Amino acid sequence: MTLPPTGGVFDYQLGGPSERVAEKGPVPTVVERDSSATALPGAYNICYVNGFQTQPDETEAWKQHSDLLAQDADGALLVDPEWPDEHILDPSTPWQREGILALVEPVIASCAERGFDAVEIDNLDTFERFASIDRSGAFALAADYVRVAHRHALAIGQKNAAGATQRARSIGFDFAVTEECGAFDECGEYREAYGEHVLQIEYPGSLQRSGKTFDEVCATPDRAPLTILRDVELVPVGQAGRRYEQC
């Protein structure tokens, strides 16, 4: 298990893979791609896994295991209001966590088999956004993911959830991936927990709403060594709307 480099070129490619950060730009040193994508030869590859919510293309499969999904008082499945095609996993009980792991561990194992170096687990903060999600159950599932990743020789990254950094670090997360910490003045919490092993993504819209520029974020002492500005859709090189800058 190796940690991500803290220097070089970083790209966040969940919207689709690119060999370079621009048509005539450099090849990434560190790159994150979806678990369905292939690893980039020669780079440090991070595999995105939605460990606390369902992926849109897997919704029907998860509905076959509705007892593992969070429900409201009327028994309807909860959805993320920002991502209405994603349901919320419910890790409240040991048997639910066991069932979730049975479905997610093969994805993590596949990341390792296909040459990824690390895995990033998204949406740890569901316990903050949905009252029915048990906080202790969420961290117990997070600890399970740490054990699974390390068993497959993968480093594991915490995604967002600034208020959970110390707890996440204590259960074994190795690094952090943070979106918009510059816009929301949260970068120091990640740096305190993980030092230089933080990967930071900012978006134009959230920076504009916070009254900041990307240059100002780059000038702050607590920003991550690898900090980039990306378009919110994370489109690949050559497609309309792509935005990419690195401090």
One Martini backbone bead per residue (centre of mass of N, CA, C, O) as a GRO file, in nm:
protein
  247
    1MET     BB    1   0.093   0.038   0.025
    2THR     BB    2   0.037   0.364  -0.115
    3LEU     BB    3   0.069   0.695  -0.131
    4PRO     BB    4   0.011   0.979  -0.255
    5PRO     BB    5   0.139   1.213  -0.411
    6THR     BB    6   0.248   1.571  -0.342
    7GLY     BB    7   0.326   1.587  -0.648
    8GLY     BB    8   0.250   1.738  -0.955
    9VAL     BB    9  -0.031   1.599  -1.133
   10PHE     BB   10  -0.383   1.663  -1.108
   11ASP     BB   11  -0.688   1.460  -1.158
   12TYR     BB   12  -1.056   1.474  -1.195
   13GLN     BB   13  -1.236   1.189  -1.373
   14LEU     BB   14  -1.559   1.121  -1.341
   15GLY     BB   15  -1.661   1.216  -1.643
   16GLY     BB   16  -1.394   1.103  -1.771
   17PRO     BB   17  -1.127   1.000  -1.940
   18SER     BB   18  -0.780   1.121  -1.957
   19GLU     BB   19  -0.446   1.140  -2.061
   20ARG     BB   20  -0.479   1.447  -2.015
   21VAL     BB   21  -0.539   1.786  -1.908
   22ALA     BB   22  -0.468   1.847  -2.209
   23GLU     BB   23  -0.402   1.827  -2.535
   24LYS     BB   24  -0.090   1.958  -2.449
   25GLY     BB   25  -0.060   1.833  -2.181
   26PRO     BB   26  -0.004   1.669  -1.909
   27VAL     BB   27   0.040   1.392  -1.735
   28PRO     BB   28  -0.078   1.250  -1.476
   29THR     BB   29   0.025   1.160  -1.153
   30VAL     BB   30  -0.271   1.204  -1.040
   31VAL     BB   31  -0.573   0.996  -1.050
   32GLU     BB   32  -0.932   1.007  -1.074
   33ARG     BB   33  -1.164   0.730  -1.110
   34ASP     BB   34  -1.392   0.534  -1.188
   35SER     BB   35  -1.464   0.199  -1.129
   36SER     BB   36  -1.528   0.159  -1.453
   37ALA     BB   37  -1.249   0.233  -1.514
   38THR     BB   38  -0.930   0.275  -1.615
   39ALA     BB   39  -0.612   0.281  -1.568
   40LEU     BB   40  -0.329   0.491  -1.568
   41PRO     BB   41  -0.041   0.468  -1.698
   42GLY     BB   42   0.206   0.583  -1.457
   43ALA     BB   43   0.001   0.642  -1.241
   44TYR     BB   44  -0.179   0.747  -0.969
   45ASN     BB   45  -0.463   0.549  -0.878
   46ILE     BB   46  -0.802   0.639  -0.815
   47CYS     BB   47  -1.095   0.482  -0.684
   48TYR     BB   48  -1.429   0.528  -0.722
   49VAL     BB   49  -1.656   0.488  -0.433
   50ASN     BB   50  -1.993   0.450  -0.335
   51GLY     BB   51  -2.027   0.366   0.010
   52PHE     BB   52  -2.330   0.532   0.095
   53GLN     BB   53  -2.434   0.508  -0.202
   54THR     BB   54  -2.586   0.488  -0.499
   55GLN     BB   55  -2.561   0.419  -0.822
   56PRO     BB   56  -2.749   0.485  -1.093
   57ASP     BB   57  -2.674   0.199  -1.248
   58GLU     BB   58  -2.760   0.035  -0.951
   59THR     BB   59  -3.050   0.066  -0.844
   60GLU     BB   60  -3.199  -0.203  -0.912
   61ALA     BB   61  -3.008  -0.387  -0.756
   62TRP     BB   62  -3.055  -0.254  -0.474
   63LYS     BB   63  -3.369  -0.305  -0.463
   64GLN     BB   64  -3.317  -0.615  -0.394
   65HIS     BB   65  -3.193  -0.460  -0.109
   66SER     BB   66  -3.391  -0.272   0.074
   67ASP     BB   67  -3.275  -0.338   0.371
   68LEU     BB   68  -3.006  -0.146   0.289
   69LEU     BB   69  -3.207   0.096   0.279
   70ALA     BB   70  -3.318   0.395   0.336
   71GLN     BB   71  -3.613   0.510   0.518
   72ASP     BB   72  -3.902   0.636   0.574
   73ALA     BB   73  -4.191   0.642   0.762
   74ASP     BB   74  -4.341   0.510   0.488
   75GLY     BB   75  -4.108   0.327   0.329
   76ALA     BB   76  -3.947   0.512   0.160
   77LEU     BB   77  -3.692   0.577  -0.030
   78LEU     BB   78  -3.414   0.743  -0.002
   79VAL     BB   79  -3.286   1.053  -0.133
   80ASP     BB   80  -3.075   1.264  -0.290
   81PRO     BB   81  -3.141   1.591  -0.359
   82GLU     BB   82  -2.872   1.630  -0.542
   83TRP     BB   83  -2.911   1.299  -0.617
   84PRO     BB   84  -3.204   1.152  -0.723
   85ASP     BB   85  -3.043   0.869  -0.829
   86GLU     BB   86  -2.974   0.831  -0.513
   87HIS     BB   87  -2.937   0.614  -0.261
   88ILE     BB   88  -2.938   0.518   0.085
   89LEU     BB   89  -2.742   0.372   0.297
   90ASP     BB   90  -2.785   0.131   0.580
   91PRO     BB   91  -2.548   0.094   0.866
   92SER     BB   92  -2.684   0.036   1.158
   93THR     BB   93  -2.632  -0.273   1.130
   94PRO     BB   94  -2.452  -0.554   1.108
   95TRP     BB   95  -2.622  -0.691   0.876
   96GLN     BB   96  -2.614  -0.448   0.688
   97ARG     BB   97  -2.307  -0.425   0.659
   98GLU     BB   98  -2.268  -0.706   0.545
   99GLY     BB   99  -2.443  -0.660   0.291
  100ILE     BB  100  -2.287  -0.421   0.175
  101LEU     BB  101  -2.009  -0.558   0.153
  102ALA     BB  102  -2.096  -0.784  -0.045
  103LEU     BB  103  -2.128  -0.552  -0.278
  104VAL     BB  104  -1.858  -0.365  -0.248
  105GLU     BB  105  -1.600  -0.538  -0.232
  106PRO     BB  106  -1.580  -0.623  -0.536
  107VAL     BB  107  -1.514  -0.337  -0.630
  108ILE     BB  108  -1.250  -0.302  -0.476
  109ALA     BB  109  -1.109  -0.552  -0.589
  110SER     BB  110  -1.120  -0.457  -0.885
  111CYS     BB  111  -0.938  -0.217  -0.855
  112ALA     BB  112  -0.686  -0.381  -0.784
  113GLU     BB  113  -0.684  -0.574  -1.037
  114ARG     BB  114  -0.670  -0.295  -1.238
  115GLY     BB  115  -0.430  -0.098  -1.094
  116PHE     BB  116  -0.501   0.038  -0.850
  117ASP     BB  117  -0.386   0.223  -0.548
  118ALA     BB  118  -0.675   0.340  -0.470
  119VAL     BB  119  -0.952   0.447  -0.257
  120GLU     BB  120  -1.263   0.629  -0.271
  121ILE     BB  121  -1.505   0.717  -0.022
  122ASP     BB  122  -1.827   0.813  -0.053
  123ASN     BB  123  -2.054   0.963   0.175
  124LEU     BB  124  -2.001   0.967   0.491
  125ASP     BB  125  -2.216   1.221   0.553
  126THR     BB  126  -2.506   1.095   0.585
  127PHE     BB  127  -2.543   1.137   0.899
  128GLU     BB  128  -2.575   1.456   0.856
  129ARG     BB  129  -2.827   1.446   0.626
  130PHE     BB  130  -2.961   1.186   0.780
  131ALA     BB  131  -3.136   1.099   1.061
  132SER     BB  132  -3.151   0.770   1.014
  133ILE     BB  133  -2.845   0.772   1.034
  134ASP     BB  134  -2.606   0.605   1.199
  135ARG     BB  135  -2.309   0.704   1.313
  136SER     BB  136  -2.178   0.442   1.418
  137GLY     BB  137  -2.245   0.278   1.162
  138ALA     BB  138  -2.083   0.449   0.963
  139PHE     BB  139  -1.804   0.401   1.100
  140ALA     BB  140  -1.811   0.096   1.085
  141LEU     BB  141  -1.814   0.086   0.776
  142ALA     BB  142  -1.557   0.245   0.733
  143ALA     BB  143  -1.375   0.036   0.877
  144ASP     BB  144  -1.435  -0.188   0.677
  145TYR     BB  145  -1.317  -0.043   0.430
  146VAL     BB  146  -1.032  -0.028   0.534
  147ARG     BB  147  -0.980  -0.332   0.557
  148VAL     BB  148  -1.035  -0.401   0.263
  149ALA     BB  149  -0.830  -0.220   0.126
  150HIS     BB  150  -0.576  -0.330   0.276
  151ARG     BB  151  -0.614  -0.625   0.185
  152HIS     BB  152  -0.573  -0.502  -0.129
  153ALA     BB  153  -0.341  -0.280  -0.121
  154LEU     BB  154  -0.505  -0.015  -0.047
  155ALA     BB  155  -0.558   0.291  -0.029
  156ILE     BB  156  -0.759   0.531   0.173
  157GLY     BB  157  -1.014   0.779   0.117
  158GLN     BB  158  -1.148   1.057   0.225
  159LYS     BB  159  -1.471   1.220   0.169
  160ASN     BB  160  -1.506   1.478   0.301
  161ALA     BB  161  -1.622   1.553   0.601
  162ALA     BB  162  -1.470   1.763   0.798
  163GLY     BB  163  -1.588   1.677   1.091
  164ALA     BB  164  -1.450   1.362   1.045
  165THR     BB  165  -1.135   1.348   1.029
  166GLN     BB  166  -1.033   1.235   1.301
  167ARG     BB  167  -1.200   0.977   1.298
  168ALA     BB  168  -1.106   0.869   1.026
  169ARG     BB  169  -0.806   0.857   1.093
  170SER     BB  170  -0.836   0.660   1.344
  171ILE     BB  171  -0.956   0.415   1.145
  172GLY     BB  172  -0.738   0.443   0.870
  173PHE     BB  173  -0.722   0.668   0.696
  174ASP     BB  174  -0.475   0.804   0.462
  175PHE     BB  175  -0.656   1.018   0.304
  176ALA     BB  176  -0.779   1.309   0.116
  177VAL     BB  177  -1.085   1.421  -0.047
  178THR     BB  178  -1.167   1.761  -0.150
  179GLU     BB  179  -1.452   1.965  -0.183
  180GLU     BB  180  -1.457   2.308  -0.131
  181CYS     BB  181  -1.268   2.400   0.111
  182GLY     BB  182  -1.205   2.688   0.017
  183ALA     BB  183  -1.498   2.799   0.003
  184PHE     BB  184  -1.551   2.681   0.328
  185ASP     BB  185  -1.305   2.684   0.525
  186GLU     BB  186  -1.177   2.349   0.559
  187CYS     BB  187  -0.873   2.269   0.504
  188GLY     BB  188  -0.744   2.251   0.790
  189GLU     BB  189  -0.879   1.983   0.878
  190TYR     BB  190  -0.731   1.802   0.674
  191ARG     BB  191  -0.436   1.884   0.736
  192GLU     BB  192  -0.436   1.800   1.036
  193ALA     BB  193  -0.491   1.490   0.972
  194TYR     BB  194  -0.302   1.452   0.670
  195GLY     BB  195  -0.146   1.680   0.576
  196GLU     BB  196  -0.028   1.637   0.247
  197HIS     BB  197  -0.267   1.408   0.212
  198VAL     BB  198  -0.426   1.614  -0.002
  199LEU     BB  199  -0.706   1.649  -0.226
  200GLN     BB  200  -0.808   1.937  -0.426
  201ILE     BB  201  -1.136   2.064  -0.518
  202GLU     BB  202  -1.260   2.317  -0.730
  203TYR     BB  203  -1.535   2.546  -0.811
  204PRO     BB  204  -1.660   2.816  -0.963
  205GLY     BB  205  -1.936   2.855  -0.821
  206SER     BB  206  -1.848   2.838  -0.518
  207LEU     BB  207  -1.644   3.064  -0.535
  208GLN     BB  208  -1.836   3.288  -0.619
  209ARG     BB  209  -2.029   3.263  -0.371
  210SER     BB  210  -1.773   3.322  -0.167
  211GLY     BB  211  -1.581   3.550  -0.299
  212LYS     BB  212  -1.365   3.381  -0.467
  213THR     BB  213  -1.059   3.285  -0.593
  214PHE     BB  214  -0.829   3.069  -0.704
  215ASP     BB  215  -0.582   3.236  -0.631
  216GLU     BB  216  -0.660   3.266  -0.332
  217VAL     BB  217  -0.652   2.969  -0.263
  218CYS     BB  218  -0.353   2.921  -0.347
  219ALA     BB  219  -0.251   3.140  -0.114
  220THR     BB  220  -0.323   2.953   0.103
  221PRO     BB  221  -0.171   2.768   0.364
  222ASP     BB  222  -0.411   2.518   0.371
  223ARG     BB  223  -0.370   2.412   0.112
  224ALA     BB  224  -0.317   2.179  -0.103
  225PRO     BB  225  -0.063   2.072  -0.295
  226LEU     BB  226  -0.310   1.944  -0.464
  227THR     BB  227  -0.476   2.193  -0.656
  228ILE     BB  228  -0.794   2.226  -0.823
  229LEU     BB  229  -0.980   2.332  -1.114
  230ARG     BB  230  -1.319   2.243  -1.193
  231ASP     BB  231  -1.570   2.134  -1.352
  232VAL     BB  232  -1.865   2.003  -1.234
  233GLU     BB  233  -1.878   1.770  -1.469
  234LEU     BB  234  -1.596   1.651  -1.546
  235VAL     BB  235  -1.489   1.679  -1.828
  236PRO     BB  236  -1.322   1.590  -2.083
  237VAL     BB  237  -1.104   1.620  -2.307
  238GLY     BB  238  -1.260   1.808  -2.580
  239GLN     BB  239  -1.497   1.914  -2.418
  240ALA     BB  240  -1.742   2.105  -2.341
  241GLY     BB  241  -1.662   2.290  -2.037
  242ARG     BB  242  -1.384   2.258  -1.969
  243ARG     BB  243  -1.197   2.280  -1.655
  244TYR     BB  244  -0.843   2.366  -1.586
  245GLU     BB  245  -0.650   2.399  -1.282
  246GLN     BB  246  -0.331   2.461  -1.113
  247CYS     BB  247  -0.133   2.572  -0.851
   0.00000   0.00000   0.00000
